PDB file of C-alpha atoms and ligand atoms in Angstrom:
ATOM      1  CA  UNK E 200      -9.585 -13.185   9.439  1.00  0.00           C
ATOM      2  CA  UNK E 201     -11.449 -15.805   7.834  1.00  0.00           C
ATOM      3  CA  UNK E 202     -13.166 -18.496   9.968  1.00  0.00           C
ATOM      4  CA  UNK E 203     -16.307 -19.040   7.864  1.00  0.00           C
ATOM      5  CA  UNK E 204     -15.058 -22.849   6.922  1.00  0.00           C
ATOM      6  CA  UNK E 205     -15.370 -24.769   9.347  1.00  0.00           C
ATOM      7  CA  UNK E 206     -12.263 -26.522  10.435  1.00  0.00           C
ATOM      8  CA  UNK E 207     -10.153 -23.689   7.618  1.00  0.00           C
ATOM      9  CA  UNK E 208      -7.093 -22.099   8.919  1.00  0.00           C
ATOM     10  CA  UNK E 209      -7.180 -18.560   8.864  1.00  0.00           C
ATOM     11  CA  UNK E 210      -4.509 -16.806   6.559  1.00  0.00           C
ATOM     12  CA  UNK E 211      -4.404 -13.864   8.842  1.00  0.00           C
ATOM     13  CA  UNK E 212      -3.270 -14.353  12.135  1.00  0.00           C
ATOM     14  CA  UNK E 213      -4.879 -11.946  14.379  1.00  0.00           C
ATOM     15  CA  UNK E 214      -2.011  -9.474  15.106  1.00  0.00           C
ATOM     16  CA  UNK E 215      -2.281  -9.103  11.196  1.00  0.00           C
ATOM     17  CA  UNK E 216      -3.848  -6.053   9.381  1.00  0.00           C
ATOM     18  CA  UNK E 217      -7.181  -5.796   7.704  1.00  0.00           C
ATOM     19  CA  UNK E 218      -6.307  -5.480   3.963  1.00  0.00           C
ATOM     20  CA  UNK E 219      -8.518  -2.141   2.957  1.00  0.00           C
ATOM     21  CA  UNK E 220      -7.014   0.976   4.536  1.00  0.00           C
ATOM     22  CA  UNK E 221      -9.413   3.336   4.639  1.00  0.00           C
ATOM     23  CA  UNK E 222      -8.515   7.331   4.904  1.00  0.00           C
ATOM     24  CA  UNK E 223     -10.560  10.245   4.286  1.00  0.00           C
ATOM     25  CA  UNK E 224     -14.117   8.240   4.146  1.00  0.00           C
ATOM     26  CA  UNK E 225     -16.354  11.087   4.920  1.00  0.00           C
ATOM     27  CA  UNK E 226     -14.329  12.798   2.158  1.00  0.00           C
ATOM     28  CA  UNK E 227     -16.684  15.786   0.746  1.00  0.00           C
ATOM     29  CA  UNK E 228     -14.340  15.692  -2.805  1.00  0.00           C
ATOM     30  CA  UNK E 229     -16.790  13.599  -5.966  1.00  0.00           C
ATOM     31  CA  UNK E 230     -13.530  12.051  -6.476  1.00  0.00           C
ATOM     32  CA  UNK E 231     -12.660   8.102  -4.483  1.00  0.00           C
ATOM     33  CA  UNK E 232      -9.240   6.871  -5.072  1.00  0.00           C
ATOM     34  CA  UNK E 233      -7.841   3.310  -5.012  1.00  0.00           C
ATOM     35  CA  UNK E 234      -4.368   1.918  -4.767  1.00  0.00           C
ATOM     36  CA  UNK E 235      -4.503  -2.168  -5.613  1.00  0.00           C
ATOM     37  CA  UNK E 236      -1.220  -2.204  -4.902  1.00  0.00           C
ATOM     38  CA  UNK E 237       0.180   0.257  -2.700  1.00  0.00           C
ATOM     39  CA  UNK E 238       1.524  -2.133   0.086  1.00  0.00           C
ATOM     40  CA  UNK E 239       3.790  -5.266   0.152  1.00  0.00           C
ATOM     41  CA  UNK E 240       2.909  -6.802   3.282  1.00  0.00           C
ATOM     42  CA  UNK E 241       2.753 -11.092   3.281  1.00  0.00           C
ATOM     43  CA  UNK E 242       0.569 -12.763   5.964  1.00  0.00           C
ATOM     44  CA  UNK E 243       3.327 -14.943   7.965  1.00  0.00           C
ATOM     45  CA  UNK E 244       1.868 -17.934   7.142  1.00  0.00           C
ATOM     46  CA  UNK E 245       3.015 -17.394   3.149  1.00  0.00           C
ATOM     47  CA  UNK E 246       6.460 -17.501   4.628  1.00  0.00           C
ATOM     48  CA  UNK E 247       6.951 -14.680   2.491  1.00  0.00           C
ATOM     49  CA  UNK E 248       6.263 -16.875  -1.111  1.00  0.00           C
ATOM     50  CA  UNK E 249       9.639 -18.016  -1.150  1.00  0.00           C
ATOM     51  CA  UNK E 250      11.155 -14.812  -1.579  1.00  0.00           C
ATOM     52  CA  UNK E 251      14.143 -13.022  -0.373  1.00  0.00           C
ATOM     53  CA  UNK E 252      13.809  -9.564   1.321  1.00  0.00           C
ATOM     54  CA  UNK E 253      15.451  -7.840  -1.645  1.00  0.00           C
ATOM     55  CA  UNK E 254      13.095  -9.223  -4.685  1.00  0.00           C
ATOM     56  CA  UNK E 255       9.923  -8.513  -2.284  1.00  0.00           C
ATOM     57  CA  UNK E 256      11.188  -4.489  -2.252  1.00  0.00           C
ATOM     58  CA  UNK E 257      11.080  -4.008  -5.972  1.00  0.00           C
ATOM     59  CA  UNK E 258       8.070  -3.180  -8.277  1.00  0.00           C
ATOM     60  CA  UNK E 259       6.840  -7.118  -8.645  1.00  0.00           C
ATOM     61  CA  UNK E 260       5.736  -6.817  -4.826  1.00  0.00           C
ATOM     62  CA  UNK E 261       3.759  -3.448  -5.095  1.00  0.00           C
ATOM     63  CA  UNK E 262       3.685  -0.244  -6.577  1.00  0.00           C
ATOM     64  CA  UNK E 263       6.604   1.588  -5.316  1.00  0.00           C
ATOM     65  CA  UNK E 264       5.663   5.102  -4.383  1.00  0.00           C
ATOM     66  CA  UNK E 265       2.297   5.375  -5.248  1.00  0.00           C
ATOM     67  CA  UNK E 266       0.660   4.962  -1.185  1.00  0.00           C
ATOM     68  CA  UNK E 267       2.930   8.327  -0.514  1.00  0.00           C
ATOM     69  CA  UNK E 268       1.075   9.754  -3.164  1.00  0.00           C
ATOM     70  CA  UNK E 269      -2.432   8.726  -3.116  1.00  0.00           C
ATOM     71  CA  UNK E 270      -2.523   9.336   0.993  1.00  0.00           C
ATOM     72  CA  UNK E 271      -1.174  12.635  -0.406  1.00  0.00           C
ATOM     73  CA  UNK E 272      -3.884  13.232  -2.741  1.00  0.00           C
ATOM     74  CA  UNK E 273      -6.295  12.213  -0.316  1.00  0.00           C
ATOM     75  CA  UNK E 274      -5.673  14.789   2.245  1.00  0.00           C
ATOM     76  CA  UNK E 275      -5.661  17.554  -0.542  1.00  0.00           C
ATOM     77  CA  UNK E 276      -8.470  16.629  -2.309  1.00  0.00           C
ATOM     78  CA  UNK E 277     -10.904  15.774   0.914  1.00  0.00           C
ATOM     79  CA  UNK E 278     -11.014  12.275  -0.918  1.00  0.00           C
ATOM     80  CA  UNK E 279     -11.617   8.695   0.516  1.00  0.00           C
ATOM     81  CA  UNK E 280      -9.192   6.705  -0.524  1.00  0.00           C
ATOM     82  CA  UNK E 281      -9.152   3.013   0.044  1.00  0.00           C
ATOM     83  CA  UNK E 282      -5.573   1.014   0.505  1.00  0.00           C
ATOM     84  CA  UNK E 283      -4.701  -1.990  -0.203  1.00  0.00           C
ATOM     85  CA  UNK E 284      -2.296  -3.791   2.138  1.00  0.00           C
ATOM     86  CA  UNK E 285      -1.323  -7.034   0.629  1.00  0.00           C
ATOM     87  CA  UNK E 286       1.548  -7.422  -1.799  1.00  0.00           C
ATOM     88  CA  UNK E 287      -0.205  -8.272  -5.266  1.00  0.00           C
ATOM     89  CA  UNK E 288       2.310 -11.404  -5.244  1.00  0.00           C
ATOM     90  CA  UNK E 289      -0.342 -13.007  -2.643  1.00  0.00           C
ATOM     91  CA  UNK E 290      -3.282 -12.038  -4.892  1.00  0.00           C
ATOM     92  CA  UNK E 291      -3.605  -9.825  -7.718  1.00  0.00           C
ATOM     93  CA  UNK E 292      -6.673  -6.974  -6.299  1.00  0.00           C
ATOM     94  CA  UNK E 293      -6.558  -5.803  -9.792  1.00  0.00           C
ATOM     95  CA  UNK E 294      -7.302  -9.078 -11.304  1.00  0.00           C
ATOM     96  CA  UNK E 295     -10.381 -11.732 -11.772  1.00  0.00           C
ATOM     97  CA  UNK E 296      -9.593 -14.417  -9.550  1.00  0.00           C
ATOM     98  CA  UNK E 297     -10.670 -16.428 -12.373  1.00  0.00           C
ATOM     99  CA  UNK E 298      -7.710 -15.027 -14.665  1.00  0.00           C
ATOM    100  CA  UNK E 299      -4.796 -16.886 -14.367  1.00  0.00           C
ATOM    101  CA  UNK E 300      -2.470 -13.718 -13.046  1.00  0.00           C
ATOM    102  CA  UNK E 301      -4.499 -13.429 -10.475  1.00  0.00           C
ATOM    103  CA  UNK E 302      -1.914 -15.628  -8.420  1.00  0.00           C
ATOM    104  CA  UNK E 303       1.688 -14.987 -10.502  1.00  0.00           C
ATOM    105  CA  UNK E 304       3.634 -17.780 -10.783  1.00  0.00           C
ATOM    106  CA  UNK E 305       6.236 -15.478 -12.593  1.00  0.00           C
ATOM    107  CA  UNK E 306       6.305 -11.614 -12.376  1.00  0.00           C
ATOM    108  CA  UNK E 307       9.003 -10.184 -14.690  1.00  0.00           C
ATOM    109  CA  UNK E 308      11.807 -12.407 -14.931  1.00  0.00           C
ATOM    110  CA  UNK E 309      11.203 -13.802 -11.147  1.00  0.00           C
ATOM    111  CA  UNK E 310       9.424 -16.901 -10.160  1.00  0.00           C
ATOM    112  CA  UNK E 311       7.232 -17.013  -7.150  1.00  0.00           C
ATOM    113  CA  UNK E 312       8.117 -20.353  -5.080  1.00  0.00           C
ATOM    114  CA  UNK E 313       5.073 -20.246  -2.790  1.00  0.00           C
ATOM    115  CA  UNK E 314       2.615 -19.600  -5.826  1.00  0.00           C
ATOM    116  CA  UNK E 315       3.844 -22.640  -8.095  1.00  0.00           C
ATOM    117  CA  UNK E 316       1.167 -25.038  -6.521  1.00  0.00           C
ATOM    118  CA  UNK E 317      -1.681 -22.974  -5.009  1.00  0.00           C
ATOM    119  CA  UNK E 318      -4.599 -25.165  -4.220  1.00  0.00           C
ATOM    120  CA  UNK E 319      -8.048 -24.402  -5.534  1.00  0.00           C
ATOM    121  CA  UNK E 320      -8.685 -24.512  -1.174  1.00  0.00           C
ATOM    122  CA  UNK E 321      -5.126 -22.084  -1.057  1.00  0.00           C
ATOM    123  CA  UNK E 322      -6.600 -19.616  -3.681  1.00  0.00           C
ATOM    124  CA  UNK E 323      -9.725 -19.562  -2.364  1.00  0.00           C
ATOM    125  CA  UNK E 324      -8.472 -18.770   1.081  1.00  0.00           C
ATOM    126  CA  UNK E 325      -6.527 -15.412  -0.401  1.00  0.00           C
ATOM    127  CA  UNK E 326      -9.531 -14.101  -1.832  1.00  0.00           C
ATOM    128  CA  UNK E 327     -11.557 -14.861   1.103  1.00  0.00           C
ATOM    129  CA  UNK E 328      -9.064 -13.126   2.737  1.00  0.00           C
ATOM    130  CA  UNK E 329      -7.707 -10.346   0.978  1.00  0.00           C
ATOM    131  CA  UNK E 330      -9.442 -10.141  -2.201  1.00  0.00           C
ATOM    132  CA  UNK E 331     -13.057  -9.904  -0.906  1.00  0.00           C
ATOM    133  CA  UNK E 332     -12.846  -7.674   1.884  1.00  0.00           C
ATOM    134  CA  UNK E 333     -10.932  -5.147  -0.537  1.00  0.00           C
ATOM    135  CA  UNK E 334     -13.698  -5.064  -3.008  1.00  0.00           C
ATOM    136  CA  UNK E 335     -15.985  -5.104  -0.425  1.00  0.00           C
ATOM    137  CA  UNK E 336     -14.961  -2.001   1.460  1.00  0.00           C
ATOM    138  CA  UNK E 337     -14.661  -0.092  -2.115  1.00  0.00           C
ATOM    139  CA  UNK E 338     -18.099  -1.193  -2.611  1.00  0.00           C
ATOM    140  CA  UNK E 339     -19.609  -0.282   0.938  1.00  0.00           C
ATOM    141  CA  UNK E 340     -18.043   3.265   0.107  1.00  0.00           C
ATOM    142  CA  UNK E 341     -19.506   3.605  -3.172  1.00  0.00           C
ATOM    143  CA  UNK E 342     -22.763   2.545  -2.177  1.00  0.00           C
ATOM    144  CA  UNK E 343     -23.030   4.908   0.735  1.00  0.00           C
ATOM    145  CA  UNK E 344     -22.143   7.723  -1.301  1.00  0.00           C
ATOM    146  CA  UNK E 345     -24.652   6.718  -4.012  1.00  0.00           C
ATOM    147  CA  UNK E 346     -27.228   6.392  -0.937  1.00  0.00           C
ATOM    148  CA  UNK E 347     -26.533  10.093   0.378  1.00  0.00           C
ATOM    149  CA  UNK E 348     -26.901  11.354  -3.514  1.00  0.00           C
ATOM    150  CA  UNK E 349     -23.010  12.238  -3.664  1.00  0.00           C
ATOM    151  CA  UNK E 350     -21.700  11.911  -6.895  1.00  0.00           C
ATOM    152  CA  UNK E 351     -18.328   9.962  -7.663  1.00  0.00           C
ATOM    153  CA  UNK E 352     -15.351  10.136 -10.055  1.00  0.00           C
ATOM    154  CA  UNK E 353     -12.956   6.904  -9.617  1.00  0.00           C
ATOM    155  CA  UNK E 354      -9.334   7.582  -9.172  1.00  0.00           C
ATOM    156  CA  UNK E 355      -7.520   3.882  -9.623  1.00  0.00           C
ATOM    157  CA  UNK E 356      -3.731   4.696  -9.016  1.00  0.00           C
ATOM    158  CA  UNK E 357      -0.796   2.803  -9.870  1.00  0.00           C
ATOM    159  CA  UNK E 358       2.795   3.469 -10.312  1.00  0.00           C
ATOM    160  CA  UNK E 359       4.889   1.084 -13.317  1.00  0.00           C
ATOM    161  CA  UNK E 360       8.500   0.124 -13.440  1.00  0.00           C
ATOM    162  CA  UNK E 361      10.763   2.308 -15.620  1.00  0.00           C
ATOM    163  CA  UNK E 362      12.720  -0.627 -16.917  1.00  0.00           C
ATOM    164  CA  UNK E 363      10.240  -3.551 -18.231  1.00  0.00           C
ATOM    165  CA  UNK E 364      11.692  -6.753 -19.735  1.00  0.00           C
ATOM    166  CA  UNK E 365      15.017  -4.263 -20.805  1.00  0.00           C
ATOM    167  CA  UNK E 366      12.600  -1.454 -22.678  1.00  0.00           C
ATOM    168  CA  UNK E 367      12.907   1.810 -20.897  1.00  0.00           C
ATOM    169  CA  UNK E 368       9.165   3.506 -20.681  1.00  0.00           C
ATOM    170  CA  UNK E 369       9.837   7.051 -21.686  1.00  0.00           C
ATOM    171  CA  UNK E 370       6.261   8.228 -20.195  1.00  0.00           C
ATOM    172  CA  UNK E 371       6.042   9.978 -17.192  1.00  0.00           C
ATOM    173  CA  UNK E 372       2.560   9.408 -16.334  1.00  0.00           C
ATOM    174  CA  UNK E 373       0.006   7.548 -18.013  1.00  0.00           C
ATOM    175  CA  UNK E 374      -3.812   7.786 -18.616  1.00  0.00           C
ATOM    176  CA  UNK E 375      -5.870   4.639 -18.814  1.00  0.00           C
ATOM    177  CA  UNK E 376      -9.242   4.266 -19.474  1.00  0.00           C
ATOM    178  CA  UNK E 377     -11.791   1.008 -21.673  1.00  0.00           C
ATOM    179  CA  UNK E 378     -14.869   1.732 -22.935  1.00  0.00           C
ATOM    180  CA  UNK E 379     -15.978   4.893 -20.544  1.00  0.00           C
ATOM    181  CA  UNK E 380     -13.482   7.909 -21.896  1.00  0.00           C
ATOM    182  CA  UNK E 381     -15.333  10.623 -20.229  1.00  0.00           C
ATOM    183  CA  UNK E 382     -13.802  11.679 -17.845  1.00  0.00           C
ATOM    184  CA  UNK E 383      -9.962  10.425 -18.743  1.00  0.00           C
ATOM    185  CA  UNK E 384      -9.832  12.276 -21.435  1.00  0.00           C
ATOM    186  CA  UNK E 385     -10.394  15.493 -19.470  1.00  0.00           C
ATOM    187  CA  UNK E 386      -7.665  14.164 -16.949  1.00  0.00           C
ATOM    188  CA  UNK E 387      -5.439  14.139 -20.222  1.00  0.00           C
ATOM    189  CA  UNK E 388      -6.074  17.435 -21.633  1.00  0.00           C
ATOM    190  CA  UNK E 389      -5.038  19.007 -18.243  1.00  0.00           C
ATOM    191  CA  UNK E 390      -1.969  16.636 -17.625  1.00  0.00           C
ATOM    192  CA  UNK E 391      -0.774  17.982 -21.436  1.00  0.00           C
ATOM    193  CA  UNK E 392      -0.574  21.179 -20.042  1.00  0.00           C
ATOM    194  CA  UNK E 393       1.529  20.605 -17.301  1.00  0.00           C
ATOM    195  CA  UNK E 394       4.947  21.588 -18.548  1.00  0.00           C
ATOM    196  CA  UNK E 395       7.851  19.152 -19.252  1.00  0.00           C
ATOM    197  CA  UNK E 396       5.910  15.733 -18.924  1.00  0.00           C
ATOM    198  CA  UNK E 397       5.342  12.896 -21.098  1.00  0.00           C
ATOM    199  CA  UNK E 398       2.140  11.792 -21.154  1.00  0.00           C
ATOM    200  CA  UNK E 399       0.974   8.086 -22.223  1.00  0.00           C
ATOM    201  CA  UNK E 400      -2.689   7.485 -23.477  1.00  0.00           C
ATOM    202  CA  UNK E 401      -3.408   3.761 -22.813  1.00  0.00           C
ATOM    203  CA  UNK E 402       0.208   2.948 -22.948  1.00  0.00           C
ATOM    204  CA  UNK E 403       1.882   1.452 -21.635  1.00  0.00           C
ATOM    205  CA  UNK E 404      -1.401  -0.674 -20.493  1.00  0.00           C
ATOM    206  CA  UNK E 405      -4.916  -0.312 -21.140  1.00  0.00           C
ATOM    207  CA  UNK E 406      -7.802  -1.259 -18.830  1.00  0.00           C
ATOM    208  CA  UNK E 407      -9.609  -4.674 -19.728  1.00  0.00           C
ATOM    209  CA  UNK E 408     -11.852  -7.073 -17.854  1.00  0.00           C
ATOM    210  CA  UNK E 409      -8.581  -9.105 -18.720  1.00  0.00           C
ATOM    211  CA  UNK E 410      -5.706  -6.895 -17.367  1.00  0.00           C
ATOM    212  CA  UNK E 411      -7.640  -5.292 -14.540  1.00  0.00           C
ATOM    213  CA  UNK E 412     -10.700  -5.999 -12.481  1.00  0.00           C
ATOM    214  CA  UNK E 413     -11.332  -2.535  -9.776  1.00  0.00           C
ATOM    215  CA  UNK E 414     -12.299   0.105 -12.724  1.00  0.00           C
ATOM    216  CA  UNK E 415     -14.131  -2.896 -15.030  1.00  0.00           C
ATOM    217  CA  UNK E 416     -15.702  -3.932 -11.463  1.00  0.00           C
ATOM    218  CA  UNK E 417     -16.579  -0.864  -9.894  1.00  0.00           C
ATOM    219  CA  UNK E 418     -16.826   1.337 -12.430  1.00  0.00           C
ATOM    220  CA  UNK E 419     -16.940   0.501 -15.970  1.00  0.00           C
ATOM    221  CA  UNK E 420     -20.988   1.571 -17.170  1.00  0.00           C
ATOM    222  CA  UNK E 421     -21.379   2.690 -13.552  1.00  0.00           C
ATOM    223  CA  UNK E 422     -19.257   5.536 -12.762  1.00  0.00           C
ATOM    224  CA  UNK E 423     -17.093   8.200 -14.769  1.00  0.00           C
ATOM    225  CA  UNK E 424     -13.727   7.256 -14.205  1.00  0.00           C
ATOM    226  CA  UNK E 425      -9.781   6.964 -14.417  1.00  0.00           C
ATOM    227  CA  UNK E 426      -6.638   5.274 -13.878  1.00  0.00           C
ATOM    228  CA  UNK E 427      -3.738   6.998 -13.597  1.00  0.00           C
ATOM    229  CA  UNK E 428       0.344   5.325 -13.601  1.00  0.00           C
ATOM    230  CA  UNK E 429       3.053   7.591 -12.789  1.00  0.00           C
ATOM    231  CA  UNK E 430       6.711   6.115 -13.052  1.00  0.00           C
ATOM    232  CA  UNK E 431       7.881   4.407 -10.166  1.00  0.00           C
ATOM    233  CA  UNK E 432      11.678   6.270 -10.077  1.00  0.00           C
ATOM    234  CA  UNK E 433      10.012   9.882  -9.892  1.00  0.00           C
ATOM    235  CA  UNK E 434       8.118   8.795  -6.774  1.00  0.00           C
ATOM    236  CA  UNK E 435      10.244   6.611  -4.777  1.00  0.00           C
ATOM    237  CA  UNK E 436      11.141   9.110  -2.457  1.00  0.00           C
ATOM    238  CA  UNK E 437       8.931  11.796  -0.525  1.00  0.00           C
ATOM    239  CA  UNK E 438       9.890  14.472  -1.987  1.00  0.00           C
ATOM    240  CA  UNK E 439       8.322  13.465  -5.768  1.00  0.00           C
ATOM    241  CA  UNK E 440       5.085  12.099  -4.183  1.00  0.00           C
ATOM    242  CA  UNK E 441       4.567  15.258  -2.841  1.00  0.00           C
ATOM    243  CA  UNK E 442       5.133  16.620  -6.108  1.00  0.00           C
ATOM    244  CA  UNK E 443       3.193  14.408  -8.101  1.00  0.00           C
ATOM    245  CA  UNK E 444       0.188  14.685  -5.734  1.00  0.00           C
ATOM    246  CA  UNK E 445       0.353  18.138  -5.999  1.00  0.00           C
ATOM    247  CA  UNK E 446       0.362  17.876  -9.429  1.00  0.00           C
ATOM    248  CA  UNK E 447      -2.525  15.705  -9.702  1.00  0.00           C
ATOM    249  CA  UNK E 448      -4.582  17.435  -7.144  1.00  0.00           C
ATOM    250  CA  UNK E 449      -3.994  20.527  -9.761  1.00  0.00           C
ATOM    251  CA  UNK E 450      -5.193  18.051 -12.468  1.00  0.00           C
ATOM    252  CA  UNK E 451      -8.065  16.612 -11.416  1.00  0.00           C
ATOM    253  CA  UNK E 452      -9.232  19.662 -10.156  1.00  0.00           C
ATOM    254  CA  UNK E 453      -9.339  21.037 -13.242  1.00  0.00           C
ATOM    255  CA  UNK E 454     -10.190  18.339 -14.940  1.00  0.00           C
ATOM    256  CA  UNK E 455     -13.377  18.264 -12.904  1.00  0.00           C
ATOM    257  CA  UNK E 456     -14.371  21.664 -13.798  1.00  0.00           C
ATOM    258  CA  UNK E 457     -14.130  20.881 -17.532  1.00  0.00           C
ATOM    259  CA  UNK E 458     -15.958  17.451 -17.267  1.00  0.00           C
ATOM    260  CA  UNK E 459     -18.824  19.472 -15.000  1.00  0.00           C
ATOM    261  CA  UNK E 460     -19.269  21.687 -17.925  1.00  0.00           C
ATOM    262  CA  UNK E 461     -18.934  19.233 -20.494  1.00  0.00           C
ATOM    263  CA  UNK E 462     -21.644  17.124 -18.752  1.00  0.00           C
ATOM    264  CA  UNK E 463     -23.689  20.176 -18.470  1.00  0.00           C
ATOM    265  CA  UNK E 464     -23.767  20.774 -21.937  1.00  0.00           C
TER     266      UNK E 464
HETATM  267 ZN1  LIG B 569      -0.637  -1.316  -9.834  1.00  0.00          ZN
END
């Protein structure tokens, strides 16, 4: 809820949920995983942007699959993992507000009614709302780790369409990292020898104060970290995110080891 201007409407009605979900947070695992993007709830007041119940199910509402994963990875890892709620077609939590895709007016081929005339008042009402308490809650959790001398890897997961603008993405999984390779690069050497998989290094995205905002935020010159997209058809159902969180529990663990002795060194 937000009732800090006087006279404001609230964009959450009360019945509505918080946007961080929060699992795992006395999680004894150095690793803290996000997911930006893992739900596609709209607060009723949105009317749900315009769109029909069919174009808010595919990947330009969330990222399909990867919350069955990541609460996955959570539980076998001992890892906090912080949730976001809100379908990134209200706000962007992996954007600057101040970036113009922070509210999409077009995602894919598919333009977003409710977000063609956002007010400055509107915009700043969604990241009052949704934005903020998000970032806040990673930061609260980082801090209070940092406090009690427990060390942290980020985790930032996302899942990607397999189909973009026509071009099929033959990657399976992809590794993303900016300036801070430490740690990613680890993740990579252990997802190459996992049998069968394609693996993608900063393809097909890389991480940019531009084209994200939770690892450049939170992270970047701060924290070793990662983000990590795994193809949205291999985890739509439960049966592949309880592969692919198996797989990356495997992963990071090992990666860990390797970056502890690297660091050591
Ligand atoms: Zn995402």
């Amino acid at each position: 809820m937000c009732t800090d201007e006087p006279g404001a409407d609230p964009l959450l009605e009360d019945d509505e949920p918080a946007p961080a979900e929060l699992l795992q947070t006395g999680g004894k695992s150095i690793f803290v995983l996000t997911a930006d993007h893992a739900g596609r709830a709209i607060p009723r007041r949105l009317r749900d942007l315009g769109l029909g119940p069919a174009e808010l199910e595919t990947h330009i509402a969330w990222d399909i699959g990867i919350a069955g994963v990541a609460r996955r990875l959570s539980a076998a890892l001992d890892a906090p993992l912080i949730l976001q709620r809100y379908s990134r077609l209200v706000i962007d939590c992996n954007r600057d507000p101040a970036v113009e895709s922070s509210l999409a007016r077009v995602s894919e081929h598919t333009r977003i009614p409710g977000n063609e005339s956002v007010s400055t008042r509107q915009a700043s009402l969604r990241r009052r709302s949704i934005f903020d308490p998000y970032h806040s809650a990673i930061a609260q959790m980082l801090e209070s780790r940092a406090a009690s001398g427990q060390p942290t890897i980020m985790i930032a997961l996302h899942s990607m369409t397999p189909v973009f603008k026509g071009l099929s993405r033959p990657m399976h999984t992809a590794v993303l990292y900016d300036r801070d390779s430490r740690f990613a690069r680890h993740v990579l050497t252990a997802l190459r020898r996992e049998h069968g998989l394609v693996v993608a290094e900063n393809e097909p995205y890389f991480v940019s104060p531009a084209t994200d905002y939770t690892i450049p935020h939170h992270a970047e010159g701060n924290l070793p970290y990662a983000e990590i997209e795994i193809r949205q058809d291999l985890i739509a159902g439960e049966l592949g995110q309880s592969q692919w969180s198996e797989r990356f529990a495997r992963v990071l663990r090992a990666a860990q080891q390797e970056f502890a002795g690297w660091a050591i060194r």
